[in-house]
XYZ file of C-alpha atoms in Angstrom:
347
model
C 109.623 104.679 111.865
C 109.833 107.984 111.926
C 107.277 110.830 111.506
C 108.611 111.820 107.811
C 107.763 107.561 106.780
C 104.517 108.488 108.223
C 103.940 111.052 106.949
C 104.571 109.760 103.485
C 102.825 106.146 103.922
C 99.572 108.589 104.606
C 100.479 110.886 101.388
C 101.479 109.903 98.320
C 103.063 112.013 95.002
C 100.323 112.077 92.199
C 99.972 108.206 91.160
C 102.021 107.810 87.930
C 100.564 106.682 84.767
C 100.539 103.248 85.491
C 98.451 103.704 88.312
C 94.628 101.831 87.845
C 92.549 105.158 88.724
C 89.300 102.836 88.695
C 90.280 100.569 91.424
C 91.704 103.505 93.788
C 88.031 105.013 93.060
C 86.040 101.898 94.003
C 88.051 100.937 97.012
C 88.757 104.407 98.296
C 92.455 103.235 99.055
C 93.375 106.595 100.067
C 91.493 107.732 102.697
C 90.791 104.638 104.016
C 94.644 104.031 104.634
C 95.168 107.422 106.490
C 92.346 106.426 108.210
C 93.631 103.035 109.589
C 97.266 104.866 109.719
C 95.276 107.495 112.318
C 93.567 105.176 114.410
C 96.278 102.704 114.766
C 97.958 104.321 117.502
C 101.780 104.152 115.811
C 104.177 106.689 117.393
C 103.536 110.102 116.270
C 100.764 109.291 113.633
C 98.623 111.305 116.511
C 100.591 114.244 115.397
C 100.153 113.304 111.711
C 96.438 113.356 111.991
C 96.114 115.807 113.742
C 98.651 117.588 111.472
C 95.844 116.776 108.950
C 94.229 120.315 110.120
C 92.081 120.651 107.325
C 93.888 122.929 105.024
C 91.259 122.117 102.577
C 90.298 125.547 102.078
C 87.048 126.437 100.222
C 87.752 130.362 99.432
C 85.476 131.403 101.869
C 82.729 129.482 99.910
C 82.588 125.981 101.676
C 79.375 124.503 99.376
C 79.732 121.188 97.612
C 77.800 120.189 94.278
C 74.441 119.435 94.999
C 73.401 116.365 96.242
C 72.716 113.327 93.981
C 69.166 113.493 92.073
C 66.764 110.521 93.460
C 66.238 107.439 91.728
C 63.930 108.199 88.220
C 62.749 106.446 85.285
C 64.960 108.855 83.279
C 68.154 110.253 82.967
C 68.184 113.937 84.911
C 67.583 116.878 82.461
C 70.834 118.787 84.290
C 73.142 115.877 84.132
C 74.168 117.101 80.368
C 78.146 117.135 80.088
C 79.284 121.119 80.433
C 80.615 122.347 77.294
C 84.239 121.527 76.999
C 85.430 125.292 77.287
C 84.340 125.627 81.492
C 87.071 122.575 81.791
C 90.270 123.536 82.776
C 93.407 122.064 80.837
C 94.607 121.085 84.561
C 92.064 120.706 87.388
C 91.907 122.965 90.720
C 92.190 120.454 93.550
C 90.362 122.697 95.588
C 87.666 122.345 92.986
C 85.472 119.260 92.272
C 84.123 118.963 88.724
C 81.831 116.142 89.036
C 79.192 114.132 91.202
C 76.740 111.841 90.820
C 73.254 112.186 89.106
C 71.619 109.108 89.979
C 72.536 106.308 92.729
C 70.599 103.573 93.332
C 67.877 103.188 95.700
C 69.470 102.477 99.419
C 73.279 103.873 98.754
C 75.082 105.380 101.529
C 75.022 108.796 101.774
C 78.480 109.244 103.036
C 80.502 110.695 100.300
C 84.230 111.055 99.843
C 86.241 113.017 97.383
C 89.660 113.419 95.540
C 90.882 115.994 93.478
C 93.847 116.338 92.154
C 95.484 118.343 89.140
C 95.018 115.799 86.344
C 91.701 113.830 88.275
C 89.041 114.016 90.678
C 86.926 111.204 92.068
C 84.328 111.120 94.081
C 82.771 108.058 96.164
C 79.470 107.032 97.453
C 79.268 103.725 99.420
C 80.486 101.059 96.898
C 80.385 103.321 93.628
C 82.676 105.676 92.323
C 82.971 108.689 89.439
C 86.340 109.816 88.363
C 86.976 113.254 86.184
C 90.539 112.857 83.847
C 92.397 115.516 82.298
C 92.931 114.940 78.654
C 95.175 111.928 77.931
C 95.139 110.419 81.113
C 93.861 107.157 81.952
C 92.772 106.751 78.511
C 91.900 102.794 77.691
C 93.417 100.593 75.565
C 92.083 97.828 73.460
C 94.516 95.541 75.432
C 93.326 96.201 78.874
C 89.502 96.822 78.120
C 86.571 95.459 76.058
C 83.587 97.237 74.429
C 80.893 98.863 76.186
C 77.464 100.196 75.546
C 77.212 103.649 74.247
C 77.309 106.510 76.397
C 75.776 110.520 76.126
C 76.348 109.360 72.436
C 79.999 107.955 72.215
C 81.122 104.471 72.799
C 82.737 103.497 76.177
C 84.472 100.464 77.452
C 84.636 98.259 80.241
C 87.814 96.847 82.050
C 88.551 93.408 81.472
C 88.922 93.200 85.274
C 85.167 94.298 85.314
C 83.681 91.188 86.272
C 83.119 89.843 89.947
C 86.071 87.835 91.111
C 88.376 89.343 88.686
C 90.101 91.524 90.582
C 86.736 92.512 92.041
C 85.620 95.609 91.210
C 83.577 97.010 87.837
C 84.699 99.527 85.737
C 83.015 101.537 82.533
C 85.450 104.213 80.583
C 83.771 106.782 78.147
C 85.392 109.793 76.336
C 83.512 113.597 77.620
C 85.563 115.267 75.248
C 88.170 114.709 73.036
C 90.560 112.693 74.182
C 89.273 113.525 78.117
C 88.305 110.177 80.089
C 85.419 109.417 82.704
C 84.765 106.975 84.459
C 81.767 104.759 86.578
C 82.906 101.528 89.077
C 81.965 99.624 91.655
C 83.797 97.993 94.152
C 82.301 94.265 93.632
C 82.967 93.316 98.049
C 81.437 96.399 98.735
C 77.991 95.517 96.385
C 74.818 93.828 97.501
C 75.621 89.827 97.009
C 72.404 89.175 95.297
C 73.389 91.547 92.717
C 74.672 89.760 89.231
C 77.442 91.119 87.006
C 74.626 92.038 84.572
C 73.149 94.289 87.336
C 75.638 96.283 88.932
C 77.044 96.991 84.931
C 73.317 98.304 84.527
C 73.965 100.611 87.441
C 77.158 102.002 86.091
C 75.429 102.986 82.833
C 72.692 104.885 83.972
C 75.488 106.490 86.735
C 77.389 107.718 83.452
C 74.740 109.029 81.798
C 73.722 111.158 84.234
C 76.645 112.052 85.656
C 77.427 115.798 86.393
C 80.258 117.241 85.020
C 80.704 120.832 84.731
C 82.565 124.185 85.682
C 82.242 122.936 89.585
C 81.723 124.319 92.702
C 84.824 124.916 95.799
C 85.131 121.169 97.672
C 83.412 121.906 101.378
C 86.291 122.471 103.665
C 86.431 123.129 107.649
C 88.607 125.980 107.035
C 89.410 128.611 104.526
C 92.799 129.285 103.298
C 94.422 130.378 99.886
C 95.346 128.249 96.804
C 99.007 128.452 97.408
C 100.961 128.091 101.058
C 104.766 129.387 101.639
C 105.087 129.577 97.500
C 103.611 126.145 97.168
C 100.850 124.954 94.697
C 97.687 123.030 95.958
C 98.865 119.524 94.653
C 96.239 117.039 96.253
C 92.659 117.655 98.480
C 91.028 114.425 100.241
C 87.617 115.033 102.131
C 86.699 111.790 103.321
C 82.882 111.478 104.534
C 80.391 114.145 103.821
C 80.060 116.401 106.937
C 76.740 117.207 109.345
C 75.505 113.708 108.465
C 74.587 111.305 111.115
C 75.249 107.579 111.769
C 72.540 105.192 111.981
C 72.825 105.262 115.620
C 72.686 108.806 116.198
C 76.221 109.998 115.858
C 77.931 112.378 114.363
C 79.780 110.617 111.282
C 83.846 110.683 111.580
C 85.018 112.485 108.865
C 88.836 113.762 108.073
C 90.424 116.207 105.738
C 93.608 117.018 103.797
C 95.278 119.165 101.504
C 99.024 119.133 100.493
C 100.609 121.351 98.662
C 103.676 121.361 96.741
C 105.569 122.236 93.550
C 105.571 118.960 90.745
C 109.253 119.071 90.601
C 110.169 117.145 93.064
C 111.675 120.048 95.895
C 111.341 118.270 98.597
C 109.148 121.184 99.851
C 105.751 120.303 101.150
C 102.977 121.904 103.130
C 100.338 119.810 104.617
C 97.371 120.266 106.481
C 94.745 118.392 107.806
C 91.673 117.927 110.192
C 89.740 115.511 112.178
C 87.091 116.046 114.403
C 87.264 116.105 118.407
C 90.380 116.945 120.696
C 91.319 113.789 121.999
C 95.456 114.442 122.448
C 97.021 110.611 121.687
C 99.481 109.285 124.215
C 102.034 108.496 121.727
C 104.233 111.121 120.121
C 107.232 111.820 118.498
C 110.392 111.999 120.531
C 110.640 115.776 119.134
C 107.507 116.459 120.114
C 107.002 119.578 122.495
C 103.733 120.105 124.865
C 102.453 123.956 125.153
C 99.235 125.674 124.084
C 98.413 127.923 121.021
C 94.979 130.366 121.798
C 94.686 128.554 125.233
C 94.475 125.036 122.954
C 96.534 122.057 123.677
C 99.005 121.423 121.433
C 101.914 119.784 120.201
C 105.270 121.096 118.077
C 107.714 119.652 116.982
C 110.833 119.677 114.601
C 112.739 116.432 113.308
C 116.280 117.787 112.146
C 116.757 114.890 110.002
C 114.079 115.056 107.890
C 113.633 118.847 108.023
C 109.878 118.610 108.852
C 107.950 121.051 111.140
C 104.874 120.638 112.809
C 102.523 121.874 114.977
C 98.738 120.493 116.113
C 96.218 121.963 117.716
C 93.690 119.811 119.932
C 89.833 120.969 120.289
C 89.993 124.625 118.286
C 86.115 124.567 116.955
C 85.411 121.289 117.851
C 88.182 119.485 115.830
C 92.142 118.347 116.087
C 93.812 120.883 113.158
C 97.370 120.434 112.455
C 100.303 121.639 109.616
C 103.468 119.449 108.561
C 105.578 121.563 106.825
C 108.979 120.060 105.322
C 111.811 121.921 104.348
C 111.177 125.488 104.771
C 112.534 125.872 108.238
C 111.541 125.789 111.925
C 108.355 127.400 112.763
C 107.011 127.792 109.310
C 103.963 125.463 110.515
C 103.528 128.123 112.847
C 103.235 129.954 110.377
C 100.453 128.480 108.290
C 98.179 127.733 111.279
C 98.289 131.167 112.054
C 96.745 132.059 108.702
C 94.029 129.219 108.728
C 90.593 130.522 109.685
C 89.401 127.886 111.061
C 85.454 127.007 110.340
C 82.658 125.863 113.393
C 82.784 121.732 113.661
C 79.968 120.622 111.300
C 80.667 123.139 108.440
């Protein structure tokens, strides 16, 4: 396998239509792949991760949305649903539009997020929030049942919703016209004394005081622009809120990426990515090149048959930082980490 299959395992093109957003939300398929991808050890997924140099620029303002309201008896008096006008027709990946209001009492504080042009998601523990753009992932009488009602409008839960039915809970509701949310649960990840009853109790009160609004720029370890060689931000995975601590002591892992490319199909991508430390993995690509950049270790490379370019950089600020870039040449990853500022380890 090459470093191109690699790369592509780790990133996929926006899910089509088909595509069951609440389950990829309540398992947190995505980053927990590239995850297993980077700490497998396969040839020149070292590079890969690393290549996942956190592109995930913030526009020089790194802040997420605040931090989920404690429990309460009632429903937060800022978790009110944003007039329709501060929503975009298409979403900024670099943007997240939503996060949680409530979570119950005890739920991991590690957070992950997704954001895409057409949906964001964001994850805490075993629950999940997802943002659509109008018409997608819209529910059908076929595939769902009827809910409770929600911030005043009727919503509807999966028919997959209950535990050992393809295990995970789902609750749809419309924000606007024709414009989808959505609560879940990922029923392995959930407390086993917890009944069906229960957990759909918690997904209620998550959607109705869920946050959605104008949004603030996703926290990223570096900042960089909205577009790269030409190329659109298409997709921007944090995985794990930074600066928090394990229950041990340690510094939680955490990884970025952002990829960027044009809908059409080019065959042009640009993708960074970052991880923290500087650890330099033993295997690599056959193209790959020692040297240093800035008195860094680091590794380049160029595969001729699939036209990629990369370069990764091992230990700059306290992290591995690393560009693929795919057909635009040799040395255009060069190019891009030279115009990444690069943000202290812990931003």
């Amino acid at each position: 396998m090459d470093t191109r299959e690699l790369f592509e395992q780790a990133l996929q093109d926006e899910p089509a239509s088909g595509v069951d957003f609440d389950r990829a939300i309540s398992e947190g398929r995505r980053t927990r792949r590239v995850r297993r991808l980077v700490t497998s050890g396969a040839a020149g997924l070292g590079v890969l991760v690393v290549l996942a140099g956190g592109l995930l620029a913030s526009r020089g303002d790194s802040r997420a949305l605040p931090p989920a309201a404690p429990p309460s008896t009632a429903p937060s008096a800022t978790a009110n649903v944003a007039p329709n006008a501060v929503l975009p027709e298409e979403f900024d990946p670099l943007i997240s539009y939503v996060d949680f209001g409530w979570l119950p009492p005890g739920t991991t504080e590690n957070r992950s997020v997704n954001a895409r042009r057409s949906w964001v998601t964001v994850q805490a523990g075993p629950y999940g929030l997802g943002l659509y753009t109008k018409g997608v992932n819209a529910p059908t009488a076929a595939d769902t049942t009827p809910g409770p009602t929600v911030r005043g409008v009727p919503s509807r839960w999966l028919d997959t919703s209950a535990r050992g039915q393809g295990g995970m809970f789902a609750l749809r509701w419309e924000y606007a016209p024709d414009r989808w949310a959505s609560a879940s649960a990922s029923a392995s990840e959930l407390p086993t004394h917890m009944t069906a009853e229960e957990v759909k109790a918690v997904l209620v009160r998550m959607a109705e005081t869920e946050r959605i609004g104008a949004g603030q720029p996703i926290a990223l370890p570096f900042v960089a622009p909205p577009t790269m060689l030409g190329l659109p931000v298409a997709d921007v995975v944090v995985d794990h809120t930074p600066r928090l601590v394990n229950t041990d002591g340690r510094p939680q892992a955490w990884s970025v990426r952002v990829s960027y490319g044009s809908q059409g199909g080019s065959g042009q991508q640009v993708t960074v990515r970052a991880w923290p430390g500087a650890e330099i993995p033993k295997d690599q690509p056959p193209t790959a090149t020692r040297t240093t950049v800035d008195g860094h270790p680091a590794t380049v490379g160029y595969t001729e048959s699939t036209k990629d370019d990369y370069v990764t950089v091992y230990g700059a600020e306290g992290m591995t930082t690393g560009v693929s870039v795919t057909g635009l040449g040799k040395g255009s990853s060069m190019t891009v980490l030279q115009g990444l500022r690069l943000l202290p380890a812990g931003w």
